[in-house]
XYZ file of C-alpha atoms in Angstrom:
82
model
C 94.249 -50.035 23.198
C 90.672 -48.078 23.560
C 92.202 -44.748 21.687
C 92.792 -47.103 18.479
C 89.982 -48.659 18.891
C 88.484 -44.926 18.866
C 90.343 -44.324 15.695
C 89.459 -46.908 13.891
C 85.703 -46.415 14.694
C 86.047 -43.014 13.785
C 87.583 -44.163 10.502
C 85.028 -46.434 9.601
C 82.369 -43.850 10.830
C 83.863 -41.244 8.303
C 83.529 -43.350 5.837
C 79.689 -44.594 5.992
C 78.911 -41.102 6.894
C 80.559 -39.816 2.936
C 78.393 -42.431 1.818
C 75.174 -40.931 3.341
C 75.728 -37.869 2.957
C 74.626 -36.318 -0.769
C 77.560 -35.829 -2.850
C 79.747 -38.228 -1.213
C 81.418 -35.612 1.558
C 84.918 -34.395 0.864
C 86.865 -37.232 -0.414
C 88.338 -40.383 1.022
C 90.831 -39.403 3.335
C 89.199 -36.140 4.586
C 86.261 -38.111 5.100
C 88.182 -40.353 7.442
C 89.441 -37.615 9.492
C 86.059 -35.408 10.100
C 84.615 -39.155 11.150
C 87.088 -39.371 13.853
C 86.194 -35.637 14.817
C 82.738 -36.604 14.352
C 83.479 -39.442 16.821
C 83.805 -36.834 19.484
C 80.918 -34.725 18.589
C 78.950 -37.598 18.294
C 80.015 -38.348 21.762
C 79.322 -34.694 22.754
C 75.710 -34.592 21.382
C 74.249 -38.285 22.961
C 75.808 -36.620 26.212
C 73.553 -33.930 26.104
C 70.822 -35.745 25.064
C 71.536 -38.020 27.927
C 71.948 -41.278 25.597
C 74.691 -43.371 26.517
C 75.892 -45.984 23.518
C 77.991 -49.195 24.899
C 79.704 -51.541 22.950
C 81.318 -51.299 19.670
C 77.871 -50.995 17.441
C 77.031 -48.009 19.990
C 79.964 -45.723 19.522
C 79.989 -46.765 15.855
C 76.184 -45.466 15.747
C 77.585 -42.940 17.831
C 80.487 -41.417 15.792
C 78.141 -42.238 12.608
C 75.467 -39.705 13.541
C 78.451 -37.329 15.021
C 80.251 -37.606 11.688
C 77.089 -37.191 9.119
C 76.611 -33.670 11.290
C 80.093 -32.606 10.953
C 79.757 -33.432 7.105
C 76.822 -31.326 7.181
C 77.723 -28.605 9.077
C 81.295 -28.339 7.230
C 79.496 -28.572 4.009
C 77.523 -25.380 4.477
C 81.020 -23.664 5.137
C 82.545 -24.872 2.364
C 79.835 -23.873 -0.253
C 80.122 -20.596 -1.704
C 76.993 -18.676 -1.585
C 75.929 -16.560 -4.185
């Protein structure tokens, strides 16, 4: 059951991150997938900093931070440099 919560939180985080990032991210479906990956990235970054988020709100914040970070990194590689 926890796995389903992680996916749902990741999807919500991807949607919110797409709204936060400049240009709206990469589209709804890709933002949702990136939100799930960003949730893992956010958990890893928070663990490196020694922070722990508890509960649904804490998990959502962690996932949103990770998703925004992941969207930012992905946007660096998606734009062709001239």
